[in-house]
Amino acid sequence: MKTETAYQRCVNPVCDASYSIGEVLTSCRKCGWLLDVAYDWDRLAVPARLKQFEKKWATRRDPLHFSGVWRFKELLNFAPDEMVHTIGEGQTLLRTEPEVARYTGLKSIHLQYEGLNPSGSFKDNGMTAGFTHAHMVGARKVACASTGNTSSSLAAYASASAAGSGGQRLEAVVFVGSGRIAMGKLSQGLDYGARTIQILGCFDDAMRRVQEVCQSQGLYLLNSVNPFRLEGQKAIMYRILEGLNWEVPDWIVVPGGNLGNSSAFGKAFGELQALGLIKRLPRLAVINAAGANTLYRLFNEEQIRWHAGQYDRAKVDSFYARMDAERREAHTLASAIEINRPVNLSKCLRALELLNGLVAQADDQEILDAKAVVGRGGIGCEPASAASVAGAKKLVASGAIGRGERVVCVITGHQLKASNTTVDYHSCQGAELAKRFAGYCISSNQFANRPIQVPNELPAILKALE
Ligand code: F0G
């Protein structure tokens, strides 16, 4: 019956409803579960070997081949080329970092630095795909709720004119929680011209509201419940494989917030395996901030597992009901992942099952210390990103990850996103440190690189250089 080579499919195996690629949906109309973008692979041309993608680099004057997402287009082939909205995303690096390896207890470690994206975070991988679909369906206004990076990315893509838009800018509306967003991120959205709605509430409140508004006002929603966003985020995994000369690592370690990334990574590897492009799968470790640890608790304490789609939804609902009754609210310095109810929980559970995954948590002290160590390596990241390194360190210490295993930590966002936190970590001491980070579990800054204040006199300056 299907004439389209790409379509949308409900992730609930019992339902399995499918929808046209031209529909704008963020959940299944029949059962309410999330949707995947699915492909009729037999009717699509996919390179026989991953290495063949390298050829595209020779023709990188073509924006589609320059993009670190669209040069893998055969693996997310839902749009005609002329609809693709790219701003040059995905020129990112896979780096080994000896100091970070020592810190985590690993013999070596790879960091996939997504902070190099145009808006400074991994979100651009998904946003290019989301905007491409928005153009395909003729959207004029786009919106999201955000802890700051999705909104920065959306605002950047909306202000850049694109092929499918006929040169017209899309109108951007972003919903953010009041006082919960890092300044660097807020400044991006404002600068790129997005209408910025600061809700007196948390991210989860903003998420609920934007969904209501999109539904009633016909805005195109670009949060990660949009299945096209996650198609773009698969490309992070393709670039990691490329960086490893197409060898599969033992572990992918990623911070978990709304769980879009982990979901996309699972889908990417599942498809590569089904297409015969990889022979084995990596394992997945999702790291929550201890102050925003819904997935950690559901997975490790409530033992929630995907179970081929039959996961215990009643148990999840009662977990959330308890969370509300206890007025337990996410609270972490890693504001990007300060989320109570991750919208992609079901897809993440599916990824954890496929990739024999596990979930760990890191507290704010561990996150800020790891962040400082990553920074010393010259990469620099925002707090949420360092959760991956802090988590890897704990998993090596517990023996879950072997010292000699090949580990890739995804560094999701740029250091300049949250520079206040960085400066405070490095410059505050004693009572001042405690005061600055009151309410968070920060008692030390062992990796601080303190600025040295000196009078404007040469002898004093020379003394400081001793
Ligand atoms: N790291 C950073 C820097 C992020 O901004 C986010 C999510 C995550 C990790 C978590 O990724 O949601 O795929 O599990 N930021 C969203 C936002 C929520 O609105 O910018 P996830």
CSV table of C-alpha atoms and ligand atoms in Angstrom, one decimal:
chain,number,residue,atom,x,y,z
A,1,MET,CA,0.0,0.0,0.0
A,2,LYS,CA,2.9,2.3,0.8
A,3,THR,CA,4.0,4.4,-2.2
A,4,GLU,CA,6.4,6.6,-0.2
A,5,THR,CA,9.9,5.4,0.4
A,6,ALA,CA,9.9,7.3,3.8
A,7,TYR,CA,6.9,7.5,6.1
A,8,GLN,CA,6.1,7.9,9.8
A,9,ARG,CA,5.5,4.9,12.0
A,10,CYS,CA,4.2,4.6,15.6
A,11,VAL,CA,6.9,3.2,17.9
A,12,ASN,CA,4.3,1.1,19.7
A,13,PRO,CA,4.8,-2.4,18.2
A,14,VAL,CA,1.2,-3.3,19.0
A,15,CYS,CA,-0.2,-0.3,17.2
A,16,ASP,CA,2.4,0.0,14.3
A,17,ALA,CA,0.2,2.7,12.6
A,18,SER,CA,1.9,4.5,9.8
A,19,TYR,CA,1.4,8.0,8.4
A,20,SER,CA,2.5,9.9,5.3
A,21,ILE,CA,5.8,11.9,5.4
A,22,GLY,CA,3.7,15.0,4.6
A,23,GLU,CA,1.7,14.9,7.9
A,24,VAL,CA,2.6,17.1,10.8
A,25,LEU,CA,2.4,14.9,13.9
A,26,THR,CA,4.3,14.5,17.1
A,27,SER,CA,2.4,11.5,18.4
A,28,CYS,CA,0.3,8.6,17.0
A,29,ARG,CA,-3.3,9.6,16.3
A,30,LYS,CA,-4.4,6.1,17.3
A,31,CYS,CA,-2.5,5.3,20.5
A,32,GLY,CA,-0.7,8.5,21.4
A,33,TRP,CA,2.8,7.0,21.4
A,34,LEU,CA,5.8,8.7,19.7
A,35,LEU,CA,6.5,8.3,16.0
A,36,ASP,CA,9.6,7.3,14.1
A,37,VAL,CA,10.6,8.2,10.5
A,38,ALA,CA,10.7,4.8,8.8
A,39,TYR,CA,12.1,3.8,5.4
A,40,ASP,CA,11.4,1.3,2.7
A,41,TRP,CA,15.1,0.5,2.5
A,42,ASP,CA,14.6,-1.9,-0.4
A,43,ARG,CA,13.6,1.0,-2.6
A,44,LEU,CA,16.3,3.4,-1.5
A,45,ALA,CA,19.9,3.4,-2.7
A,46,VAL,CA,22.2,3.0,0.3
A,47,PRO,CA,26.0,2.7,-0.1
A,48,ALA,CA,27.1,-0.9,0.3
A,49,ARG,CA,29.9,0.2,2.7
A,50,LEU,CA,30.0,3.1,5.1
A,51,LYS,CA,33.4,4.0,3.7
A,52,GLN,CA,31.7,5.1,0.5
A,53,PHE,CA,30.4,8.2,2.2
A,54,GLU,CA,33.9,9.6,2.2
A,55,LYS,CA,33.7,10.3,-1.5
A,56,LYS,CA,31.2,13.1,-0.8
A,57,TRP,CA,34.0,15.1,0.9
A,58,ALA,CA,35.6,15.7,-2.5
A,59,THR,CA,32.5,17.6,-3.6
A,60,ARG,CA,32.0,19.6,-0.4
A,61,ARG,CA,31.3,22.8,-2.4
A,62,ASP,CA,27.8,21.3,-2.6
A,63,PRO,CA,26.2,22.4,0.8
A,64,LEU,CA,24.6,19.0,1.1
A,65,HIS,CA,27.9,17.3,1.0
A,66,PHE,CA,29.5,20.0,3.3
A,67,SER,CA,26.9,19.3,6.0
A,68,GLY,CA,27.9,16.7,8.5
A,69,VAL,CA,24.3,15.6,8.5
A,70,TRP,CA,23.3,15.6,4.8
A,71,ARG,CA,26.4,13.9,3.5
A,72,PHE,CA,24.8,10.8,5.0
A,73,LYS,CA,21.5,11.6,3.3
A,74,GLU,CA,21.0,8.1,2.1
A,75,LEU,CA,20.5,7.2,5.8
A,76,LEU,CA,17.9,9.9,6.4
A,77,ASN,CA,16.4,10.1,2.9
A,78,PHE,CA,13.0,11.7,3.6
A,79,ALA,CA,13.3,15.0,1.7
A,80,PRO,CA,14.0,16.1,-1.8
A,81,ASP,CA,17.4,17.9,-2.0
A,82,GLU,CA,15.9,21.2,-2.8
A,83,MET,CA,14.0,21.3,0.5
A,84,VAL,CA,17.0,20.8,2.7
A,85,HIS,CA,17.7,23.6,5.1
A,86,THR,CA,21.4,23.5,6.1
A,87,ILE,CA,23.6,26.1,7.7
A,88,GLY,CA,26.7,24.0,7.6
A,89,GLU,CA,26.1,21.9,10.7
A,90,GLY,CA,28.1,18.9,11.8
A,91,GLN,CA,31.7,20.0,11.1
A,92,THR,CA,32.6,18.5,14.5
A,93,LEU,CA,35.6,16.7,15.8
A,94,LEU,CA,36.3,13.3,17.4
A,95,ARG,CA,39.3,13.9,19.6
A,96,THR,CA,41.4,11.7,22.0
A,97,GLU,CA,42.2,13.5,25.2
A,98,PRO,CA,44.9,11.9,27.4
A,99,GLU,CA,44.2,14.1,30.4
A,100,VAL,CA,40.5,13.2,30.3
A,101,ALA,CA,41.4,9.5,29.9
A,102,ARG,CA,43.5,9.6,33.0
A,103,TYR,CA,40.8,11.4,34.9
A,104,THR,CA,38.2,8.7,34.0
A,105,GLY,CA,40.6,5.8,34.6
A,106,LEU,CA,40.5,4.8,30.9
A,107,LYS,CA,43.6,4.0,28.8
A,108,SER,CA,42.2,6.3,26.2
A,109,ILE,CA,39.0,8.2,25.6
A,110,HIS,CA,37.4,9.9,22.6
A,111,LEU,CA,35.4,13.1,22.9
A,112,GLN,CA,32.9,13.9,20.1
A,113,TYR,CA,32.8,17.6,20.3
A,114,GLU,CA,29.4,18.8,19.2
A,115,GLY,CA,30.0,22.3,20.6
A,116,LEU,CA,31.5,23.1,17.2
A,117,ASN,CA,28.1,23.3,15.5
A,118,PRO,CA,27.0,26.7,14.2
A,119,SER,CA,24.8,27.4,17.2
A,120,GLY,CA,27.2,25.8,19.6
A,121,SER,CA,25.4,22.5,20.4
A,122,PHE,CA,24.5,19.1,19.0
A,123,LYS,CA,20.9,20.4,18.5
A,124,ASP,CA,21.9,21.7,15.0
A,125,ASN,CA,22.1,18.1,13.8
A,126,GLY,CA,18.4,17.7,14.5
A,127,MET,CA,17.3,21.2,13.7
A,128,THR,CA,18.5,21.0,10.1
A,129,ALA,CA,16.3,17.9,9.6
A,130,GLY,CA,13.3,19.4,11.5
A,131,PHE,CA,13.5,22.6,9.4
A,132,THR,CA,13.7,20.6,6.2
A,133,HIS,CA,10.5,18.8,7.1
A,134,ALA,CA,8.9,22.2,8.1
A,135,HIS,CA,9.6,23.5,4.6
A,136,MET,CA,8.3,20.3,3.0
A,137,VAL,CA,4.9,20.9,4.8
A,138,GLY,CA,4.9,24.6,4.1
A,139,ALA,CA,5.2,25.7,7.8
A,140,ARG,CA,5.5,29.5,8.4
A,141,LYS,CA,5.9,29.6,12.2
A,142,VAL,CA,8.0,27.3,14.2
A,143,ALA,CA,8.2,26.9,18.0
A,144,CYS,CA,9.9,24.9,20.8
A,145,ALA,CA,10.3,24.8,24.5
A,146,SER,CA,13.9,24.7,25.6
A,147,THR,CA,16.4,24.7,28.4
A,148,GLY,CA,18.4,26.9,26.0
A,149,ASN,CA,20.1,25.0,23.3
A,150,THR,CA,17.1,23.9,21.2
A,151,SER,CA,15.9,27.5,21.3
A,152,SER,CA,19.3,28.9,20.2
A,153,SER,CA,19.4,26.4,17.4
A,154,LEU,CA,15.9,26.9,16.3
A,155,ALA,CA,16.4,30.7,16.3
A,156,ALA,CA,19.6,30.4,14.2
A,157,TYR,CA,17.9,28.2,11.6
A,158,ALA,CA,14.8,30.3,11.4
A,159,SER,CA,16.8,33.5,10.7
A,160,ALA,CA,18.9,31.8,8.0
A,161,SER,CA,17.0,31.7,4.7
A,162,ALA,CA,16.9,28.3,3.1
A,163,ALA,CA,16.2,26.5,-0.1
A,164,GLY,CA,12.8,25.2,0.7
A,165,SER,CA,11.5,28.5,2.1
A,166,GLY,CA,11.7,30.4,-1.2
A,167,GLY,CA,14.0,32.8,0.6
A,168,GLN,CA,11.4,33.6,3.3
A,169,ARG,CA,12.4,33.5,7.0
A,170,LEU,CA,10.3,31.3,9.2
A,171,GLU,CA,8.9,33.0,12.2
A,172,ALA,CA,10.4,31.6,15.4
A,173,VAL,CA,8.8,31.4,18.9
A,174,VAL,CA,10.7,29.9,21.8
A,175,PHE,CA,9.4,29.1,25.3
A,176,VAL,CA,12.0,29.0,28.1
A,177,GLY,CA,11.7,28.6,31.8
A,178,SER,CA,12.2,31.8,33.7
A,179,GLY,CA,15.6,32.2,35.3
A,180,ARG,CA,16.6,28.6,34.3
A,181,ILE,CA,18.4,29.3,31.2
A,182,ALA,CA,22.2,30.0,30.8
A,183,MET,CA,22.9,33.6,29.6
A,184,GLY,CA,24.8,32.5,26.5
A,185,LYS,CA,21.8,30.6,25.3
A,186,LEU,CA,19.2,33.3,26.1
A,187,SER,CA,21.5,35.8,24.3
A,188,GLN,CA,21.5,33.7,21.2
A,189,GLY,CA,17.8,33.4,20.8
A,190,LEU,CA,17.4,37.2,21.4
A,191,ASP,CA,20.1,38.0,18.9
A,192,TYR,CA,18.8,35.8,16.2
A,193,GLY,CA,15.4,37.5,16.5
A,194,ALA,CA,13.2,34.7,18.0
A,195,ARG,CA,10.1,35.8,19.9
A,196,THR,CA,11.2,34.7,23.3
A,197,ILE,CA,8.5,33.7,25.9
A,198,GLN,CA,9.9,33.3,29.4
A,199,ILE,CA,7.4,31.3,31.4
A,200,LEU,CA,7.3,31.5,35.1
A,201,GLY,CA,8.0,27.9,35.5
A,202,CYS,CA,10.4,25.1,34.7
A,203,PHE,CA,11.2,23.4,31.4
A,204,ASP,CA,8.4,20.8,31.8
A,205,ASP,CA,5.9,23.7,32.1
A,206,ALA,CA,7.3,25.3,29.0
A,207,MET,CA,7.1,22.0,27.2
A,208,ARG,CA,3.4,21.5,28.1
A,209,ARG,CA,2.5,25.0,27.0
A,210,VAL,CA,4.3,25.0,23.7
A,211,GLN,CA,2.5,21.8,22.8
A,212,GLU,CA,-0.8,23.4,23.6
A,213,VAL,CA,0.0,26.5,21.6
A,214,CYS,CA,1.3,24.5,18.6
A,215,GLN,CA,-1.9,22.4,18.6
A,216,SER,CA,-4.3,25.3,18.9
A,217,GLN,CA,-2.4,27.9,16.7
A,218,GLY,CA,-1.0,25.6,14.1
A,219,LEU,CA,2.7,26.3,14.8
A,220,TYR,CA,5.2,23.7,13.7
A,221,LEU,CA,6.7,22.1,16.8
A,222,LEU,CA,10.5,21.5,16.8
A,223,ASN,CA,11.1,19.8,20.0
A,224,SER,CA,12.5,16.3,19.9
A,225,VAL,CA,9.0,14.7,20.0
A,226,ASN,CA,9.2,15.7,16.3
A,227,PRO,CA,10.5,12.5,14.7
A,228,PHE,CA,12.4,14.4,12.0
A,229,ARG,CA,14.6,16.1,14.6
A,230,LEU,CA,15.9,12.8,15.7
A,231,GLU,CA,16.7,11.7,12.1
A,232,GLY,CA,19.3,14.5,12.0
A,233,GLN,CA,20.8,13.5,15.4
A,234,LYS,CA,21.6,10.1,14.0
A,235,ALA,CA,24.4,11.7,12.1
A,236,ILE,CA,26.4,12.3,15.3
A,237,MET,CA,26.9,8.5,15.3
A,238,TYR,CA,27.8,8.3,11.7
A,239,ARG,CA,30.5,10.9,12.2
A,240,ILE,CA,31.8,9.1,15.3
A,241,LEU,CA,32.1,5.9,13.1
A,242,GLU,CA,33.8,8.0,10.4
A,243,GLY,CA,36.3,9.3,13.0
A,244,LEU,CA,37.1,5.8,14.1
A,245,ASN,CA,37.7,4.7,10.5
A,246,TRP,CA,34.2,3.0,10.5
A,247,GLU,CA,35.0,0.8,13.5
A,248,VAL,CA,32.3,0.5,16.1
A,249,PRO,CA,33.4,1.7,19.6
A,250,ASP,CA,32.6,-0.3,22.7
A,251,TRP,CA,30.7,2.5,24.4
A,252,ILE,CA,28.8,5.6,23.6
A,253,VAL,CA,28.3,7.8,26.6
A,254,VAL,CA,25.8,10.6,26.5
A,255,PRO,CA,24.1,13.0,28.9
A,256,GLY,CA,20.4,12.4,29.2
A,257,GLY,CA,17.8,15.2,29.4
A,258,ASN,CA,14.8,14.9,27.2
A,259,LEU,CA,16.4,11.7,25.9
A,260,GLY,CA,16.3,12.6,22.2
A,261,ASN,CA,20.0,12.0,21.6
A,262,SER,CA,20.0,8.5,23.2
A,263,SER,CA,16.9,7.6,21.2
A,264,ALA,CA,18.4,8.8,17.9
A,265,PHE,CA,21.7,6.9,18.6
A,266,GLY,CA,19.8,3.7,19.2
A,267,LYS,CA,17.9,4.2,15.9
A,268,ALA,CA,21.0,5.0,14.0
A,269,PHE,CA,22.8,1.8,15.1
A,270,GLY,CA,19.7,-0.4,14.7
A,271,GLU,CA,19.3,0.8,11.1
A,272,LEU,CA,23.1,0.4,10.3
A,273,GLN,CA,22.9,-3.2,11.7
A,274,ALA,CA,19.8,-4.0,9.7
A,275,LEU,CA,21.4,-2.6,6.6
A,276,GLY,CA,24.4,-4.8,7.1
A,277,LEU,CA,26.7,-1.7,7.4
A,278,ILE,CA,28.0,-2.6,10.8
A,279,LYS,CA,28.7,-6.0,12.3
A,280,ARG,CA,28.3,-5.3,15.9
A,281,LEU,CA,26.6,-2.8,18.2
A,282,PRO,CA,28.2,-0.5,20.8
A,283,ARG,CA,26.8,-0.3,24.3
A,284,LEU,CA,25.1,2.9,25.4
A,285,ALA,CA,25.5,4.7,28.7
A,286,VAL,CA,23.0,7.5,29.5
A,287,ILE,CA,24.1,9.9,32.2
A,288,ASN,CA,21.6,11.9,34.2
A,289,ALA,CA,22.4,14.7,36.5
A,290,ALA,CA,21.7,13.4,40.0
A,291,GLY,CA,19.4,16.4,40.5
A,292,ALA,CA,17.3,15.5,37.4
A,293,ASN,CA,17.5,11.7,37.5
A,294,THR,CA,14.1,10.5,36.3
A,295,LEU,CA,15.6,8.0,33.9
A,296,TYR,CA,18.2,6.8,36.4
A,297,ARG,CA,15.4,6.0,38.9
A,298,LEU,CA,13.0,4.5,36.5
A,299,PHE,CA,15.7,2.2,35.0
A,300,ASN,CA,17.7,1.3,38.1
A,301,GLU,CA,15.2,1.5,40.9
A,302,GLU,CA,11.9,0.8,39.2
A,303,GLN,CA,13.5,-1.6,36.8
A,304,ILE,CA,11.6,-0.2,33.8
A,305,ARG,CA,12.6,-1.9,30.6
A,306,TRP,CA,11.4,-1.6,27.0
A,307,HIS,CA,10.3,-5.3,26.8
A,308,ALA,CA,9.6,-5.1,23.1
A,309,GLY,CA,7.3,-2.2,23.7
A,310,GLN,CA,5.4,-3.7,26.6
A,311,TYR,CA,7.1,-1.5,29.2
A,312,ASP,CA,5.3,-1.0,32.5
A,313,ARG,CA,3.6,2.3,31.7
A,314,ALA,CA,1.4,2.1,34.9
A,315,LYS,CA,4.6,2.0,37.0
A,316,VAL,CA,6.0,5.0,35.2
A,317,ASP,CA,2.7,6.9,35.7
A,318,SER,CA,2.7,6.1,39.4
A,319,PHE,CA,6.4,7.2,39.6
A,320,TYR,CA,5.3,10.6,38.1
A,321,ALA,CA,2.3,10.8,40.4
A,322,ARG,CA,4.7,10.3,43.4
A,323,MET,CA,7.0,12.9,42.0
A,324,ASP,CA,4.2,15.4,41.8
A,325,ALA,CA,2.9,14.5,45.3
A,326,GLU,CA,6.3,15.0,46.8
A,327,ARG,CA,6.8,18.2,44.8
A,328,ARG,CA,10.1,16.8,43.6
A,329,GLU,CA,11.5,19.2,41.0
A,330,ALA,CA,14.6,18.8,38.9
A,331,HIS,CA,17.4,20.9,40.3
A,332,THR,CA,20.9,20.9,38.9
A,333,LEU,CA,23.6,23.3,37.7
A,334,ALA,CA,23.5,21.4,34.5
A,335,SER,CA,20.5,23.5,33.5
A,336,ALA,CA,20.4,22.0,30.0
A,337,ILE,CA,19.2,18.7,31.4
A,338,GLU,CA,17.1,20.0,34.3
A,339,ILE,CA,14.1,18.0,33.2
A,340,ASN,CA,11.5,16.1,35.2
A,341,ARG,CA,9.6,14.2,32.5
A,342,PRO,CA,11.7,13.2,29.5
A,343,VAL,CA,9.4,13.2,26.5
A,344,ASN,CA,11.4,10.5,24.7
A,345,LEU,CA,11.4,8.0,27.5
A,346,SER,CA,9.9,5.2,25.5
A,347,LYS,CA,12.3,5.6,22.6
A,348,CYS,CA,15.2,5.8,25.0
A,349,LEU,CA,14.2,2.6,26.7
A,350,ARG,CA,14.1,1.0,23.2
A,351,ALA,CA,17.6,2.2,22.6
A,352,LEU,CA,18.9,1.0,25.9
A,353,GLU,CA,17.5,-2.5,25.2
A,354,LEU,CA,19.0,-2.6,21.7
A,355,LEU,CA,22.4,-1.3,22.8
A,356,ASN,CA,22.6,-3.3,26.1
A,357,GLY,CA,22.7,0.0,27.8
A,358,LEU,CA,22.8,1.3,31.3
A,359,VAL,CA,22.0,4.5,33.1
A,360,ALA,CA,24.2,6.3,35.6
A,361,GLN,CA,24.0,9.6,37.4
A,362,ALA,CA,26.6,12.3,38.3
A,363,ASP,CA,26.1,15.0,40.9
A,364,ASP,CA,26.9,18.7,40.3
A,365,GLN,CA,30.3,18.5,42.0
A,366,GLU,CA,31.3,15.6,39.8
A,367,ILE,CA,29.9,17.4,36.7
A,368,LEU,CA,31.7,20.7,37.4
A,369,ASP,CA,35.0,18.9,38.1
A,370,ALA,CA,34.7,16.8,34.9
A,371,LYS,CA,33.9,20.0,33.0
A,372,ALA,CA,37.1,21.7,34.3
A,373,VAL,CA,39.1,18.6,33.2
A,374,VAL,CA,37.5,18.6,29.7
A,375,GLY,CA,38.2,22.4,29.5
A,376,ARG,CA,41.9,21.8,30.3
A,377,GLY,CA,42.1,19.6,27.2
A,378,GLY,CA,41.2,22.7,25.2
A,379,ILE,CA,37.7,21.7,24.2
A,380,GLY,CA,35.6,23.2,26.9
A,381,CYS,CA,32.0,22.4,27.4
A,382,GLU,CA,28.9,23.4,29.3
A,383,PRO,CA,28.0,21.6,32.5
A,384,ALA,CA,25.4,19.2,31.0
A,385,SER,CA,28.0,18.0,28.5
A,386,ALA,CA,30.5,17.1,31.2
A,387,ALA,CA,27.9,14.7,32.7
A,388,SER,CA,29.1,12.2,30.0
A,389,VAL,CA,32.7,12.3,31.3
A,390,ALA,CA,31.7,12.4,34.9
A,391,GLY,CA,29.5,9.3,34.2
A,392,ALA,CA,32.2,7.5,32.3
A,393,LYS,CA,34.5,8.0,35.3
A,394,LYS,CA,32.0,6.4,37.7
A,395,LEU,CA,31.3,3.5,35.4
A,396,VAL,CA,35.0,2.8,35.0
A,397,ALA,CA,35.4,2.9,38.8
A,398,SER,CA,32.5,0.5,39.3
A,399,GLY,CA,33.9,-1.9,36.7
A,400,ALA,CA,30.9,-1.5,34.3
A,401,ILE,CA,33.2,0.0,31.7
A,402,GLY,CA,36.6,-1.8,31.3
A,403,ARG,CA,39.7,0.4,31.5
A,404,GLY,CA,40.8,-0.8,28.0
A,405,GLU,CA,37.5,-0.4,26.3
A,406,ARG,CA,37.0,2.1,23.5
A,407,VAL,CA,34.8,4.8,24.9
A,408,VAL,CA,33.3,7.8,23.1
A,409,CYS,CA,31.8,10.6,25.3
A,410,VAL,CA,29.5,13.0,23.4
A,411,ILE,CA,30.3,16.6,24.4
A,412,THR,CA,27.0,18.2,23.6
A,413,GLY,CA,27.4,21.9,24.0
A,414,HIS,CA,30.0,24.6,23.8
A,415,GLN,CA,31.9,26.1,26.8
A,416,LEU,CA,30.7,29.6,26.2
A,417,LYS,CA,27.1,28.7,26.7
A,418,ALA,CA,27.4,28.9,30.4
A,419,SER,CA,30.4,31.0,31.1
A,420,ASN,CA,29.2,32.4,34.5
A,421,THR,CA,29.3,28.9,36.0
A,422,THR,CA,32.8,28.4,34.6
A,423,VAL,CA,34.1,31.7,35.9
A,424,ASP,CA,32.6,31.1,39.3
A,425,TYR,CA,34.1,27.6,39.5
A,426,HIS,CA,37.5,28.9,38.7
A,427,SER,CA,37.6,32.1,40.7
A,428,CYS,CA,35.5,31.6,43.9
A,429,GLN,CA,37.1,30.3,47.1
A,430,GLY,CA,35.9,29.0,50.4
A,431,ALA,CA,32.8,30.8,51.7
A,432,GLU,CA,32.5,32.6,48.4
A,433,LEU,CA,32.3,29.3,46.5
A,434,ALA,CA,29.6,28.0,48.9
A,435,LYS,CA,27.7,31.2,48.5
A,436,ARG,CA,27.8,31.3,44.8
A,437,PHE,CA,26.7,27.7,44.5
A,438,ALA,CA,24.3,27.7,47.4
A,439,GLY,CA,21.6,25.1,46.9
A,440,TYR,CA,23.8,22.9,44.8
A,441,CYS,CA,26.2,20.3,46.2
A,442,ILE,CA,29.4,22.2,45.4
A,443,SER,CA,32.0,22.2,48.2
A,444,SER,CA,35.3,22.3,46.3
A,445,ASN,CA,36.9,23.3,43.0
A,446,GLN,CA,40.0,21.1,42.9
A,447,PHE,CA,40.6,21.8,39.2
A,448,ALA,CA,40.2,25.6,39.5
A,449,ASN,CA,42.5,27.9,37.6
A,450,ARG,CA,42.3,31.0,39.6
A,451,PRO,CA,42.7,34.4,38.0
A,452,ILE,CA,45.5,36.3,39.7
A,453,GLN,CA,44.7,39.9,40.6
A,454,VAL,CA,47.7,42.3,40.6
A,455,PRO,CA,48.2,46.0,40.8
A,456,ASN,CA,49.1,47.7,37.6
A,457,GLU,CA,52.9,47.6,38.5
A,458,LEU,CA,55.6,45.6,36.8
A,459,PRO,CA,57.2,44.1,39.9
A,460,ALA,CA,53.8,42.7,41.1
A,461,ILE,CA,53.1,41.4,37.6
A,462,LEU,CA,56.5,39.6,37.5
A,463,LYS,CA,56.0,38.2,40.9
A,464,ALA,CA,52.7,36.7,39.7
A,465,LEU,CA,54.5,35.0,36.9
A,466,GLU,CA,57.0,33.2,39.2
B,1,F0G,N1,23.4,18.4,26.6
B,1,F0G,C1,23.0,19.6,26.3
B,1,F0G,C2,24.0,20.7,26.2
B,1,F0G,C3,21.6,19.9,26.0
B,1,F0G,O1,21.3,21.1,25.7
B,1,F0G,C4,20.7,18.8,26.2
B,1,F0G,C5,19.3,19.1,26.0
B,1,F0G,C6,21.2,17.6,26.5
B,1,F0G,C7,22.5,17.4,26.7
B,1,F0G,C8,20.2,16.4,26.7
B,1,F0G,O2,19.9,15.9,25.4
B,1,F0G,O3,17.4,16.0,25.6
B,1,F0G,O4,18.6,14.7,23.8
B,1,F0G,O5,18.7,13.9,26.2
B,1,F0G,N2,18.8,20.2,25.8
B,1,F0G,C9,17.4,20.5,25.5
B,1,F0G,C10,17.2,21.9,25.1
B,1,F0G,C11,16.4,19.9,26.4
B,1,F0G,O6,16.0,22.4,25.3
B,1,F0G,O7,18.1,22.6,24.7
B,1,F0G,P1,18.6,15.1,25.2
